[in-house]
Coordinates of C-alpha atoms in Angstrom, one line a residue:
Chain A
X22 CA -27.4 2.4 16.0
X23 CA -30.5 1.8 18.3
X24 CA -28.7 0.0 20.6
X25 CA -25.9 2.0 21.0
X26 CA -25.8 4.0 24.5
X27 CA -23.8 7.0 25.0
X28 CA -22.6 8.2 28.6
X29 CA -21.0 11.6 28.0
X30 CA -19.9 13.5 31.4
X31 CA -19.7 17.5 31.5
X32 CA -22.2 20.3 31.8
X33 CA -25.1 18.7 30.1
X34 CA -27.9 16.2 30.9
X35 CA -30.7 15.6 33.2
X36 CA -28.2 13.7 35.8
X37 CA -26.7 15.9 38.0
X38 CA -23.5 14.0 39.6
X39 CA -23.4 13.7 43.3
X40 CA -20.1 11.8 43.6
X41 CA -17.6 9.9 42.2
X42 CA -15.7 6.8 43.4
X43 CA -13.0 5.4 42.9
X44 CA -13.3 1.6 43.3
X45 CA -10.5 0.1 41.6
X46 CA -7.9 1.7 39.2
X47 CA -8.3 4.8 37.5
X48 CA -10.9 6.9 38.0
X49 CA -13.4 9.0 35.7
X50 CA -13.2 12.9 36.1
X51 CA -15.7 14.2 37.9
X52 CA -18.2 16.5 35.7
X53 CA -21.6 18.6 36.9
X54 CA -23.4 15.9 34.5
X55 CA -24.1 13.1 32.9
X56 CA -25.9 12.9 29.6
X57 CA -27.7 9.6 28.4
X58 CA -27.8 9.3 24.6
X59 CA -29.3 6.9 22.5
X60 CA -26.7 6.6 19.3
X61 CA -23.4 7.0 19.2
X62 CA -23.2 11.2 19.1
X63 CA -23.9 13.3 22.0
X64 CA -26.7 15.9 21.7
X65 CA -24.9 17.8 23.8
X66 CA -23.6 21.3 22.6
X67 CA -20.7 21.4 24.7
X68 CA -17.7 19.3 24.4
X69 CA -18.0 16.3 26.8
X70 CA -15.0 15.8 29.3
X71 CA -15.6 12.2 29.0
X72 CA -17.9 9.8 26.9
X73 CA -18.4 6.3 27.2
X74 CA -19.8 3.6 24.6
X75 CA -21.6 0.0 25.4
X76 CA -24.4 -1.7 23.3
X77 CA -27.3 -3.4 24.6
X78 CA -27.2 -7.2 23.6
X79 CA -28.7 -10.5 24.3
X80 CA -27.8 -12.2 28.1
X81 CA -24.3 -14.1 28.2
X82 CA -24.8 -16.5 31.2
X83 CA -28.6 -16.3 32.4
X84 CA -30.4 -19.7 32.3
X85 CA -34.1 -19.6 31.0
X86 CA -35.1 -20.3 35.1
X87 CA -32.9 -17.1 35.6
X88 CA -34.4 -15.1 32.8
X89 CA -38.0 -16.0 33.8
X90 CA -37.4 -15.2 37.3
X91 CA -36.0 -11.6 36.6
X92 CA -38.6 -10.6 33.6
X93 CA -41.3 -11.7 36.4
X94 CA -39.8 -9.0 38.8
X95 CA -37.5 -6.5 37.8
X96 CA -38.4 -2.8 36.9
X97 CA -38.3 -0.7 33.9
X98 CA -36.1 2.4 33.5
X99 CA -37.2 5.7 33.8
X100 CA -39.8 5.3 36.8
X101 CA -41.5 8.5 38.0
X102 CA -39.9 7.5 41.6
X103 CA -36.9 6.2 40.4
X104 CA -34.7 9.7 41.3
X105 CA -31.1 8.1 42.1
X106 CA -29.3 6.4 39.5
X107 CA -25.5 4.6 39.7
X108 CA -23.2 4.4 36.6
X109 CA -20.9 1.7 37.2
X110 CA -18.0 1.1 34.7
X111 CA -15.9 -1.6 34.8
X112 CA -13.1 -3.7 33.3
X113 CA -12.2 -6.9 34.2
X114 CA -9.0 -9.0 33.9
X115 CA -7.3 -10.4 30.9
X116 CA -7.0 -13.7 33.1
X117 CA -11.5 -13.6 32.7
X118 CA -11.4 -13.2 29.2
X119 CA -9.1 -16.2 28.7
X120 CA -11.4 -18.2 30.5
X121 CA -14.1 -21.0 28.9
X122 CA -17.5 -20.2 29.2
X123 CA -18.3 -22.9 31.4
X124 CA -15.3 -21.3 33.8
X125 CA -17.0 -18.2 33.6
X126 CA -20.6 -19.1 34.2
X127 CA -18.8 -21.1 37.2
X128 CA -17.7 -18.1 38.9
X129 CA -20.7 -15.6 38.1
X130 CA -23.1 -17.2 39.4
X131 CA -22.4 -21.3 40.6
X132 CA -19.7 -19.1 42.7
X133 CA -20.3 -15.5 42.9
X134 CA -24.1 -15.9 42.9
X135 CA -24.2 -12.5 40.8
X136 CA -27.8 -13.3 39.4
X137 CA -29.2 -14.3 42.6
X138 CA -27.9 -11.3 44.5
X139 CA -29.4 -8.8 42.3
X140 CA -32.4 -10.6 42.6
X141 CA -32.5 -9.7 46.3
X142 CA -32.6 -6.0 45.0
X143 CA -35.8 -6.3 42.8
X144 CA -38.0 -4.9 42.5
X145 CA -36.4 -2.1 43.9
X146 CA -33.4 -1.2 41.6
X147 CA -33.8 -1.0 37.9
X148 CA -30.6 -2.1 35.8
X149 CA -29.4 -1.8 32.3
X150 CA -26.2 -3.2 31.3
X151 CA -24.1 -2.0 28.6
X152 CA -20.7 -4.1 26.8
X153 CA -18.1 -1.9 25.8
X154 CA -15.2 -5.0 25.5
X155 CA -16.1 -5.6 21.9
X156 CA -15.9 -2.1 20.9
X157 CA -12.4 -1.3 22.3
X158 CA -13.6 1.0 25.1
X159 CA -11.7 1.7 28.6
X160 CA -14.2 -0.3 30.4
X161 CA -15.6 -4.3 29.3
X162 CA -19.3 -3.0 31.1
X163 CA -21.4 0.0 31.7
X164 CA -23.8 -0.6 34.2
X165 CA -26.7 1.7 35.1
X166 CA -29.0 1.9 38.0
X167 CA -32.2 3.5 38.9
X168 CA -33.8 3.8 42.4
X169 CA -35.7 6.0 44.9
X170 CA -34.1 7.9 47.3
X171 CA -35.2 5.6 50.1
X172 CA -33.3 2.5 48.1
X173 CA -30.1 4.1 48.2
X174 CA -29.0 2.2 51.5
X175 CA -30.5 -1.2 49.5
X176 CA -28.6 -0.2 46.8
X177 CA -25.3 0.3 48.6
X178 CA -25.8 -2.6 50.3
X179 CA -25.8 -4.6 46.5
X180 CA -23.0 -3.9 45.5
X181 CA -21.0 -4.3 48.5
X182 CA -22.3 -7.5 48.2
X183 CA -20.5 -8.2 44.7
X184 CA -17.5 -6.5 45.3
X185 CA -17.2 -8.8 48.0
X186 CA -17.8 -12.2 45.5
X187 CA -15.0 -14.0 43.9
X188 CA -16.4 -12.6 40.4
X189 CA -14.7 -9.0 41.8
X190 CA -10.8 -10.6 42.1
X191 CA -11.5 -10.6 38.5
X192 CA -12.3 -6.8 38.3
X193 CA -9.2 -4.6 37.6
X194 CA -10.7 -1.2 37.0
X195 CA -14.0 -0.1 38.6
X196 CA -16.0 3.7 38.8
X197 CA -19.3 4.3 40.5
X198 CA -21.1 7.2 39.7
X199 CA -23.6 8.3 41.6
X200 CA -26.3 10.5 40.2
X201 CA -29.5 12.6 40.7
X202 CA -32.4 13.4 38.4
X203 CA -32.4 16.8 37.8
X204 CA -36.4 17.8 37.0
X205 CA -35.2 20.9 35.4
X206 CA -33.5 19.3 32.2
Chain B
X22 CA -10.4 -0.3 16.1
X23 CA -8.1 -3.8 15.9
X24 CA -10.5 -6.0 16.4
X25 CA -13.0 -5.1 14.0
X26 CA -12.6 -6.2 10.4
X27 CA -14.4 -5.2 7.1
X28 CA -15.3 -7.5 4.4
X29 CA -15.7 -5.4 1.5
X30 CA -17.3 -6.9 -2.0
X31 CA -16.4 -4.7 -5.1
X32 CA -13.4 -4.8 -8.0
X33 CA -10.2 -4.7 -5.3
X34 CA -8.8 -7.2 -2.9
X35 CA -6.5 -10.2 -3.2
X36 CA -9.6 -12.5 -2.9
X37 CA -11.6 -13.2 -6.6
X38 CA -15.1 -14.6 -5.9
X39 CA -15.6 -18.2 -7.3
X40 CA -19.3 -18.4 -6.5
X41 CA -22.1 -16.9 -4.5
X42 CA -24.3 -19.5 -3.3
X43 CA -27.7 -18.0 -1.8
X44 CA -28.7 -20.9 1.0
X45 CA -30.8 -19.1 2.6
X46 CA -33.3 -15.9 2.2
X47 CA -31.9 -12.7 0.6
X48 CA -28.2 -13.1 -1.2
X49 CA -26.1 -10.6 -1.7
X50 CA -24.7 -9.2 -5.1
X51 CA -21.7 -10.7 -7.3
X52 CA -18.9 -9.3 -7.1
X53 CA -15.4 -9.8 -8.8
X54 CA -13.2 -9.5 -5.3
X55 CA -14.0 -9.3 -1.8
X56 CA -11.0 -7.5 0.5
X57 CA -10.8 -8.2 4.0
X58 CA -9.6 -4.8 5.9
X59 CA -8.5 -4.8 9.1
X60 CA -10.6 -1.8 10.9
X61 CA -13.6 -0.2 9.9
X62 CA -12.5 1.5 6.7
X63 CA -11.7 -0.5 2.9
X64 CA -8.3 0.8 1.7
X65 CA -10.1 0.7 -1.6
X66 CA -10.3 3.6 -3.5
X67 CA -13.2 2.3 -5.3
X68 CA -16.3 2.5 -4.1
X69 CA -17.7 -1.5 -2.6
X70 CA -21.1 -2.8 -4.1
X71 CA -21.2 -4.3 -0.4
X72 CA -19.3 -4.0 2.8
X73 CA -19.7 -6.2 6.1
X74 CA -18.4 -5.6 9.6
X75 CA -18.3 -7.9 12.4
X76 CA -15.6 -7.9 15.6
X77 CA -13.3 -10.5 16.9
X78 CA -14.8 -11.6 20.3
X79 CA -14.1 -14.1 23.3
X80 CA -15.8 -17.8 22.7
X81 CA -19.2 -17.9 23.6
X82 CA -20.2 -21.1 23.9
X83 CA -17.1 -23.2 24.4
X84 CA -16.1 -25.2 27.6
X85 CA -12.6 -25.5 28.7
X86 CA -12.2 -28.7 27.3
X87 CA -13.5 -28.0 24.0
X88 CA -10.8 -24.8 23.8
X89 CA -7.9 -26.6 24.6
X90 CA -8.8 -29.4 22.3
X91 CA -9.5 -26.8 19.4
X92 CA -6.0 -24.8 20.3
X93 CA -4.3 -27.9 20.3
X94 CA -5.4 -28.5 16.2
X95 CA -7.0 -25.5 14.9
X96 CA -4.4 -23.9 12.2
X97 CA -3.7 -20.4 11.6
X98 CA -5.6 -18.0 9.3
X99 CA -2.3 -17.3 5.9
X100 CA -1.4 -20.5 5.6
X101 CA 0.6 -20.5 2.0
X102 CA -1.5 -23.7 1.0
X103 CA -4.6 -22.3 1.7
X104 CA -5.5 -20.7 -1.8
X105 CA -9.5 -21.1 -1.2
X106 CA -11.4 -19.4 1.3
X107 CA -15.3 -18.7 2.3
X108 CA -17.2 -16.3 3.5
X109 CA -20.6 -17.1 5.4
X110 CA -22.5 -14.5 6.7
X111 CA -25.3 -16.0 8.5
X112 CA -28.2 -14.2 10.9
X113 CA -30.3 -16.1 12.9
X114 CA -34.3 -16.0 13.5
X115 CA -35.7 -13.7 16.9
X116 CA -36.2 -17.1 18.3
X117 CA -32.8 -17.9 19.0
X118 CA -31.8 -14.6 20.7
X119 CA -34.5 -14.7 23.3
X120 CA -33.2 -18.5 24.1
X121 CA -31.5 -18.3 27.3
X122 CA -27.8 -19.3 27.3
X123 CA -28.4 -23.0 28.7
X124 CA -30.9 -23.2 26.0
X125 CA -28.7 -22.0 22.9
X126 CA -25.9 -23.7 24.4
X127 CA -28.0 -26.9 24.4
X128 CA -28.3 -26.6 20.7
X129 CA -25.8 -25.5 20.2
X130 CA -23.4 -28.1 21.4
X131 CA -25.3 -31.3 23.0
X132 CA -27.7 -31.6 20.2
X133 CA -25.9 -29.8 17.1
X134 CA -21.9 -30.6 18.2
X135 CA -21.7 -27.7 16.3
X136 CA -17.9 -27.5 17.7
X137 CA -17.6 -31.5 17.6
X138 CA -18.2 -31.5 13.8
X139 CA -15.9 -28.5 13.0
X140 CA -13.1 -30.6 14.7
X141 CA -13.2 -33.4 12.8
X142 CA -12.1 -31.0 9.7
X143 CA -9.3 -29.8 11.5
X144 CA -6.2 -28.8 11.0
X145 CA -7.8 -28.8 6.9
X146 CA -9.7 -25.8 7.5
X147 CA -8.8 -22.6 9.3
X148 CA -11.6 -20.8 10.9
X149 CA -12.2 -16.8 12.4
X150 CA -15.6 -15.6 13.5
X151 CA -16.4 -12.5 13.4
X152 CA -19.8 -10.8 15.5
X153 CA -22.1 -8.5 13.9
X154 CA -25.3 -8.5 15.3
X155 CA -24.5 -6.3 18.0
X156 CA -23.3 -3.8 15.4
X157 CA -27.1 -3.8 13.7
X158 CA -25.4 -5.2 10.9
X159 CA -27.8 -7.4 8.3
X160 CA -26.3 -10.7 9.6
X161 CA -25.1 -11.5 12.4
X162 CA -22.1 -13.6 12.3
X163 CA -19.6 -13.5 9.5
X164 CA -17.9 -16.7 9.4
X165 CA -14.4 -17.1 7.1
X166 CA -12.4 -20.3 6.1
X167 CA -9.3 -21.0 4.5
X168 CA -8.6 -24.1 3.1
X169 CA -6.2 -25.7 0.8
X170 CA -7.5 -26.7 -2.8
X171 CA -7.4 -30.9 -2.2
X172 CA -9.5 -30.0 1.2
X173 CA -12.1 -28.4 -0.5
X174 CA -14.7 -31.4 -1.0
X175 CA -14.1 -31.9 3.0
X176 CA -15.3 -28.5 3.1
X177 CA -18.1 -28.7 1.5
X178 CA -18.9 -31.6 3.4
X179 CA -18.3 -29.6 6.3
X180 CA -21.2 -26.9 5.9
X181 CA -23.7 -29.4 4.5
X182 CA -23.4 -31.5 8.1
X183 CA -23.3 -27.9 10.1
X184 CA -26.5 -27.1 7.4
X185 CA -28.6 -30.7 9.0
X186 CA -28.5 -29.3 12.0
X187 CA -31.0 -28.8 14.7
X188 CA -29.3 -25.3 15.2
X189 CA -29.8 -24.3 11.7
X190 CA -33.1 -24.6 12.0
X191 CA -32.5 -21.3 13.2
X192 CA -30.9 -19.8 10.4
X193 CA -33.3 -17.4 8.4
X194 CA -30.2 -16.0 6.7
X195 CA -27.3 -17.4 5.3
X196 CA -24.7 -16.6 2.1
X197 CA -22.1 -18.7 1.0
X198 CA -19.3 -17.1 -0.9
X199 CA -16.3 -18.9 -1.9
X200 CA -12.9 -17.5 -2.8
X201 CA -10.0 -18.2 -4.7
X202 CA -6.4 -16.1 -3.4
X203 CA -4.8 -14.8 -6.4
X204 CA -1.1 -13.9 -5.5
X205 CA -1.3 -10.6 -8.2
X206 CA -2.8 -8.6 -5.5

């Protein structure tokens, strides 16, 4: 599957791990790497300590203005400059998923501004998000992030800014994963 | 994985195919049965001409309102009465998947009352979607009724409104395979 993304943590991959936290709930093992796989088996020769699953799909709760405003500004993957990169797993509450989609919408952005905080990020950090809900994975997201070194204080700064929204009462499990590019892979 | 169910077209199942009716673009083949497998494998020993996947999901579209007024009607899936069933695997043009949620929602609902029509066949007809596209499946929502024999007109006059609707005009694919339960299997 194109569109399948694989995170698998160990020995392999161009993204060395500089740290993990330990948000909310459970954590994730620390490993020397990350590998980023398109498909749904790791290219990796070693067994993984962990992998992770999430497809890329179509936006849940972005309004054309929204869309149109973030396609006019935010970055690709993979720039040149683009060293530091965040893996950011998380699960949210049963109590979300029993909610209406106008209830959701409500809180992510009406409420929690979600879109329009991340918008104070761009161009600066890159962002792909991954859903893992639908295919029974640990975590409901997997979001990664790409910046340069001197956006790491921005980028800290983002998502303190979430985890402060309401959106986050609704987030029961949470892993940020910092990593490096590693030229040598 | 429990919420991911396989439609399977071949020789086995408890559900003999009455009719394929090909509404829209490519159909797919004839086939005697069609079993309905809970997970991603058929129990079949034989091999299926066709197989379909697609996942149980939250709502994506529905307001509060809307949900408690469907929960408050909507019958169960098994009902002993409901002998007929159909299957309707539809996929939907690139157009509609680069609308932004407002926008589909708009069609959706406030022009198509997709949801407003459905209700006004309830309790008759029981109802489970199931989400493909985001398993690169060829369509991407597989859409299955049950229904008792004396509600079948109502049905049909169900998908022929759903079918006049500004929303369909976004349909590029669409099957419509109806079932008859036969209690040998």
């Amino acid at each position: 599957m194109d569109n399948l993304i694989t995170f698998a943590g160990g020995t392999y991959g161009r993204w060395k791990v500089e740290k993990v936290l330990a948000v909310q709930g459970d954590t994730l093992k620390a490993t020397d790497r990350v590998d980023v796989v398109t498909g749904s088996s790791s290219r990796t020769s070693s067994q993984p300590v962990w992998t992770l699953h999430g497809f890329l799909s179509n936006p849940r709760y972005a309004t054309r203005r929204e869309l149109d405003q973030l396609k006019a500004i935010q970055p690709p993957l993979h720039r040149p400059e683009a060293m530091h990169a965040a893996l950011i797993p998380i699960r949210k509450t049963a109590a979300w998923w029993e909610l209406a989609q106008d209830e959701r919408r409500e809180i992510f952005e009406e409420t929690s501004r979600h879109t329009a905080i991340g918008m104070g990020y761009l161009p600066a950090v890159a962002r792909r998000l991954h859903h893992s809900r639908d295919l029974e994975e640990p975590f409901d997201f997997l979001t990664w992030f790409e910046f340069a070194h001197s956006d790491a204080p921005a980028f800290d700064a983002l998502v303190h800014a979430l985890r402060a929204t309401p959106e986050w009462k609704y987030v029961e499990r949470e892993v940020d994963i910092r990593l490096v590019r590693d030229g040598s892979e």
